[in-house]
């Protein structure tokens, strides 16, 4: 057998083996690696749209552009207790069912007006307990992520160390002399 043909065949076979895992990956998994939560790609899209509804894009970046849905998922996965993680995932499923019941569509398929109405109803407490627990965690983490984002900390808010900036040459007025003495 020709050695060149054997080496060429071996290289093609090895290259094919290297490509197989990337072809067989589930496309429905979340885009970030999570240790404790099991989130599908559709659920991540729903979270992205929900975060975008909470903090919409205006002249500054919105929640989806800042990746606040990924921040929320990572915080819940890393820092929350197993009970809170379970409440979050069960609430996310309940939120999707609640949205489907209210609008006939998923949250991603709903119009912006329908999304606002759903969020307003949940803010008013007109939703099942699981949905309210999920929404509270999501909203708290979204706000935390936004306020600690690079955009807010560098462009929207001037951050100065406590107590304030040091002014070495601050003008001091002379004290008036007293006659007490």
mmCIF file of C-alpha atoms in Angstrom:
data_model
loop_
_atom_site.group_PDB
_atom_site.id
_atom_site.type_symbol
_atom_site.label_atom_id
_atom_site.label_comp_id
_atom_site.label_asym_id
_atom_site.label_seq_id
_atom_site.Cartn_x
_atom_site.Cartn_y
_atom_site.Cartn_z
ATOM 1 C CA UNK A 1 0.000 0.000 0.000
ATOM 2 C CA UNK A 2 1.168 3.503 -0.765
ATOM 3 C CA UNK A 3 2.313 5.310 2.374
ATOM 4 C CA UNK A 4 1.047 8.711 1.186
ATOM 5 C CA UNK A 5 -2.449 7.355 0.632
ATOM 6 C CA UNK A 6 -2.468 5.752 4.078
ATOM 7 C CA UNK A 7 -1.317 8.968 5.815
ATOM 8 C CA UNK A 8 -3.829 11.032 3.836
ATOM 9 C CA UNK A 9 -6.651 8.654 4.767
ATOM 10 C CA UNK A 10 -5.591 8.688 8.409
ATOM 11 C CA UNK A 11 -5.580 12.512 8.482
ATOM 12 C CA UNK A 12 -9.040 12.705 6.909
ATOM 13 C CA UNK A 13 -10.359 10.112 9.361
ATOM 14 C CA UNK A 14 -8.842 11.991 12.360
ATOM 15 C CA UNK A 15 -10.255 15.298 11.143
ATOM 16 C CA UNK A 16 -13.674 13.689 10.802
ATOM 17 C CA UNK A 17 -13.471 12.351 14.342
ATOM 18 C CA UNK A 18 -12.650 15.834 15.609
ATOM 19 C CA UNK A 19 -15.710 17.289 13.861
ATOM 20 C CA UNK A 20 -18.202 14.666 15.069
ATOM 21 C CA UNK A 21 -18.621 16.050 18.634
ATOM 22 C CA UNK A 22 -19.358 19.540 17.351
ATOM 23 C CA UNK A 23 -21.955 18.170 14.946
ATOM 24 C CA UNK A 24 -23.641 16.095 17.612
ATOM 25 C CA UNK A 25 -23.941 18.859 20.231
ATOM 26 C CA UNK A 26 -27.446 19.676 21.268
ATOM 27 C CA UNK A 27 -28.462 23.000 19.818
ATOM 28 C CA UNK A 28 -31.217 23.369 22.373
ATOM 29 C CA UNK A 29 -28.879 23.865 25.349
ATOM 30 C CA UNK A 30 -28.160 27.237 26.938
ATOM 31 C CA UNK A 31 -25.238 29.184 25.499
ATOM 32 C CA UNK A 32 -23.410 29.299 28.843
ATOM 33 C CA UNK A 33 -22.233 26.392 30.934
ATOM 34 C CA UNK A 34 -24.377 25.829 34.019
ATOM 35 C CA UNK A 35 -23.597 23.381 36.822
ATOM 36 C CA UNK A 36 -26.925 23.114 38.631
ATOM 37 C CA UNK A 37 -29.583 24.445 36.258
ATOM 38 C CA UNK A 38 -30.899 22.770 33.145
ATOM 39 C CA UNK A 39 -31.982 25.491 30.742
ATOM 40 C CA UNK A 40 -32.857 24.957 27.082
ATOM 41 C CA UNK A 41 -32.075 27.333 24.265
ATOM 42 C CA UNK A 42 -35.760 28.277 23.977
ATOM 43 C CA UNK A 43 -35.907 29.123 27.682
ATOM 44 C CA UNK A 44 -32.794 31.261 27.310
ATOM 45 C CA UNK A 45 -34.417 33.127 24.399
ATOM 46 C CA UNK A 46 -37.506 33.692 26.547
ATOM 47 C CA UNK A 47 -35.327 35.038 29.373
ATOM 48 C CA UNK A 48 -33.541 37.331 26.917
ATOM 49 C CA UNK A 49 -36.842 38.771 25.698
ATOM 50 C CA UNK A 50 -38.127 39.107 29.257
ATOM 51 C CA UNK A 51 -34.994 40.973 30.315
ATOM 52 C CA UNK A 52 -35.285 43.162 27.211
ATOM 53 C CA UNK A 53 -38.880 43.964 28.195
ATOM 54 C CA UNK A 54 -37.737 44.952 31.692
ATOM 55 C CA UNK A 55 -34.816 47.090 30.440
ATOM 56 C CA UNK A 56 -35.541 48.023 26.808
ATOM 57 C CA UNK A 57 -33.005 49.350 24.357
ATOM 58 C CA UNK A 58 -33.182 53.124 24.058
ATOM 59 C CA UNK A 59 -30.242 55.430 23.412
ATOM 60 C CA UNK A 60 -28.342 53.014 25.685
ATOM 61 C CA UNK A 61 -28.055 49.253 25.438
ATOM 62 C CA UNK A 62 -30.937 47.168 26.742
ATOM 63 C CA UNK A 63 -31.025 44.043 28.850
ATOM 64 C CA UNK A 64 -30.514 41.607 25.991
ATOM 65 C CA UNK A 65 -27.566 43.523 24.533
ATOM 66 C CA UNK A 66 -25.902 43.620 27.957
ATOM 67 C CA UNK A 67 -26.414 39.872 28.393
ATOM 68 C CA UNK A 68 -28.386 40.255 31.607
ATOM 69 C CA UNK A 69 -30.251 36.989 30.986
ATOM 70 C CA UNK A 70 -26.915 35.164 31.026
ATOM 71 C CA UNK A 71 -25.873 37.084 34.133
ATOM 72 C CA UNK A 72 -29.099 36.050 35.859
ATOM 73 C CA UNK A 73 -28.680 32.417 34.893
ATOM 74 C CA UNK A 74 -25.087 32.369 36.116
ATOM 75 C CA UNK A 75 -25.975 34.050 39.422
ATOM 76 C CA UNK A 76 -28.869 31.676 40.090
ATOM 77 C CA UNK A 77 -26.686 28.709 39.148
ATOM 78 C CA UNK A 78 -23.711 29.730 41.299
ATOM 79 C CA UNK A 79 -25.122 31.607 44.296
ATOM 80 C CA UNK A 80 -28.669 30.502 45.019
ATOM 81 C CA UNK A 81 -29.703 27.580 47.199
ATOM 82 C CA UNK A 82 -31.020 24.406 45.559
ATOM 83 C CA UNK A 83 -34.529 25.323 46.739
ATOM 84 C CA UNK A 84 -34.320 28.743 45.058
ATOM 85 C CA UNK A 85 -32.882 27.164 41.909
ATOM 86 C CA UNK A 86 -35.799 24.731 41.845
ATOM 87 C CA UNK A 87 -38.262 27.595 42.385
ATOM 88 C CA UNK A 88 -36.589 29.499 39.537
ATOM 89 C CA UNK A 89 -36.807 26.640 37.025
ATOM 90 C CA UNK A 90 -40.332 25.651 38.034
ATOM 91 C CA UNK A 91 -41.380 29.296 37.924
ATOM 92 C CA UNK A 92 -39.866 29.690 34.473
ATOM 93 C CA UNK A 93 -41.976 26.788 33.212
ATOM 94 C CA UNK A 94 -45.046 28.201 34.974
ATOM 95 C CA UNK A 95 -44.350 31.628 33.421
ATOM 96 C CA UNK A 96 -44.284 30.098 29.943
ATOM 97 C CA UNK A 97 -47.582 28.282 30.609
ATOM 98 C CA UNK A 98 -49.084 31.479 32.082
ATOM 99 C CA UNK A 99 -48.028 33.455 29.007
ATOM 100 C CA UNK A 100 -49.425 30.817 26.658
ATOM 101 C CA UNK A 101 -52.704 30.869 28.589
ATOM 102 C CA UNK A 102 -52.946 34.686 28.553
ATOM 103 C CA UNK A 103 -51.916 35.397 24.953
ATOM 104 C CA UNK A 104 -52.119 32.105 23.098
ATOM 105 C CA UNK A 105 -48.442 32.532 22.171
ATOM 106 C CA UNK A 106 -45.123 32.028 23.868
ATOM 107 C CA UNK A 107 -43.441 35.086 25.369
ATOM 108 C CA UNK A 108 -40.997 35.214 22.460
ATOM 109 C CA UNK A 109 -43.849 35.169 19.917
ATOM 110 C CA UNK A 110 -45.960 37.727 21.819
ATOM 111 C CA UNK A 111 -46.164 41.312 20.612
ATOM 112 C CA UNK A 112 -44.441 44.041 22.640
ATOM 113 C CA UNK A 113 -47.844 45.242 23.853
ATOM 114 C CA UNK A 114 -48.765 41.744 25.056
ATOM 115 C CA UNK A 115 -45.395 41.433 26.786
ATOM 116 C CA UNK A 116 -45.960 44.710 28.626
ATOM 117 C CA UNK A 117 -49.421 43.564 29.724
ATOM 118 C CA UNK A 118 -48.053 40.255 31.027
ATOM 119 C CA UNK A 119 -45.291 42.008 32.960
ATOM 120 C CA UNK A 120 -47.757 44.530 34.368
ATOM 121 C CA UNK A 121 -50.029 41.722 35.562
ATOM 122 C CA UNK A 122 -47.126 39.881 37.188
ATOM 123 C CA UNK A 123 -45.922 43.113 38.842
ATOM 124 C CA UNK A 124 -49.436 43.577 40.217
ATOM 125 C CA UNK A 125 -49.317 40.077 41.696
ATOM 126 C CA UNK A 126 -51.922 38.638 39.320
ATOM 127 C CA UNK A 127 -50.064 35.411 38.591
ATOM 128 C CA UNK A 128 -49.486 32.024 40.222
ATOM 129 C CA UNK A 129 -47.054 31.832 43.153
ATOM 130 C CA UNK A 130 -44.428 29.964 41.120
ATOM 131 C CA UNK A 131 -44.435 32.733 38.521
ATOM 132 C CA UNK A 132 -44.104 35.421 41.187
ATOM 133 C CA UNK A 133 -41.135 33.629 42.811
ATOM 134 C CA UNK A 134 -39.408 33.248 39.436
ATOM 135 C CA UNK A 135 -40.121 36.840 38.447
ATOM 136 C CA UNK A 136 -38.797 38.243 41.736
ATOM 137 C CA UNK A 137 -35.484 36.401 41.333
ATOM 138 C CA UNK A 138 -35.214 37.395 37.673
ATOM 139 C CA UNK A 139 -36.044 41.038 38.283
ATOM 140 C CA UNK A 140 -33.665 41.372 41.258
ATOM 141 C CA UNK A 141 -30.768 39.809 39.378
ATOM 142 C CA UNK A 142 -31.505 41.803 36.224
ATOM 143 C CA UNK A 143 -31.404 45.074 38.150
ATOM 144 C CA UNK A 144 -28.231 44.008 39.983
ATOM 145 C CA UNK A 145 -26.577 43.074 36.702
ATOM 146 C CA UNK A 146 -27.608 46.327 35.029
ATOM 147 C CA UNK A 147 -26.398 48.533 37.866
ATOM 148 C CA UNK A 148 -23.057 46.703 37.934
ATOM 149 C CA UNK A 149 -22.599 46.605 34.156
ATOM 150 C CA UNK A 150 -19.732 48.372 32.457
ATOM 151 C CA UNK A 151 -22.180 50.695 30.696
ATOM 152 C CA UNK A 152 -23.683 52.004 33.922
ATOM 153 C CA UNK A 153 -20.463 52.095 35.929
ATOM 154 C CA UNK A 154 -18.420 53.937 33.292
ATOM 155 C CA UNK A 155 -20.783 55.959 31.124
ATOM 156 C CA UNK A 156 -23.998 56.609 33.027
ATOM 157 C CA UNK A 157 -22.679 57.052 36.544
ATOM 158 C CA UNK A 158 -19.503 58.818 37.550
ATOM 159 C CA UNK A 159 -17.948 56.512 40.086
ATOM 160 C CA UNK A 160 -15.796 58.069 42.785
ATOM 161 C CA UNK A 161 -14.276 56.372 45.744
ATOM 162 C CA UNK A 162 -15.714 57.165 49.148
ATOM 163 C CA UNK A 163 -15.638 59.777 50.651
ATOM 164 C CA UNK A 164 -14.911 61.792 47.528
ATOM 165 C CA UNK A 165 -12.147 63.178 45.439
ATOM 166 C CA UNK A 166 -9.237 64.835 47.280
ATOM 167 C CA UNK A 167 -8.860 68.532 46.607
ATOM 168 C CA UNK A 168 -5.416 69.571 47.792
ATOM 169 C CA UNK A 169 -5.856 73.276 47.063
ATOM 170 C CA UNK A 170 -9.338 73.873 48.404
ATOM 171 C CA UNK A 171 -9.881 77.609 49.091
ATOM 172 C CA UNK A 172 -10.253 78.297 52.815
ATOM 173 C CA UNK A 173 -11.678 81.569 54.167
ATOM 174 C CA UNK A 174 -9.895 83.199 57.054
ATOM 175 C CA UNK A 175 -11.658 82.833 60.388
ATOM 176 C CA UNK A 176 -12.964 86.020 62.014
ATOM 177 C CA UNK A 177 -11.114 87.153 65.116
ATOM 178 C CA UNK A 178 -13.146 87.025 68.276
ATOM 179 C CA UNK A 179 -13.022 89.519 71.136
ATOM 180 C CA UNK A 180 -13.237 86.942 73.922
ATOM 181 C CA UNK A 181 -9.939 87.374 75.006
#
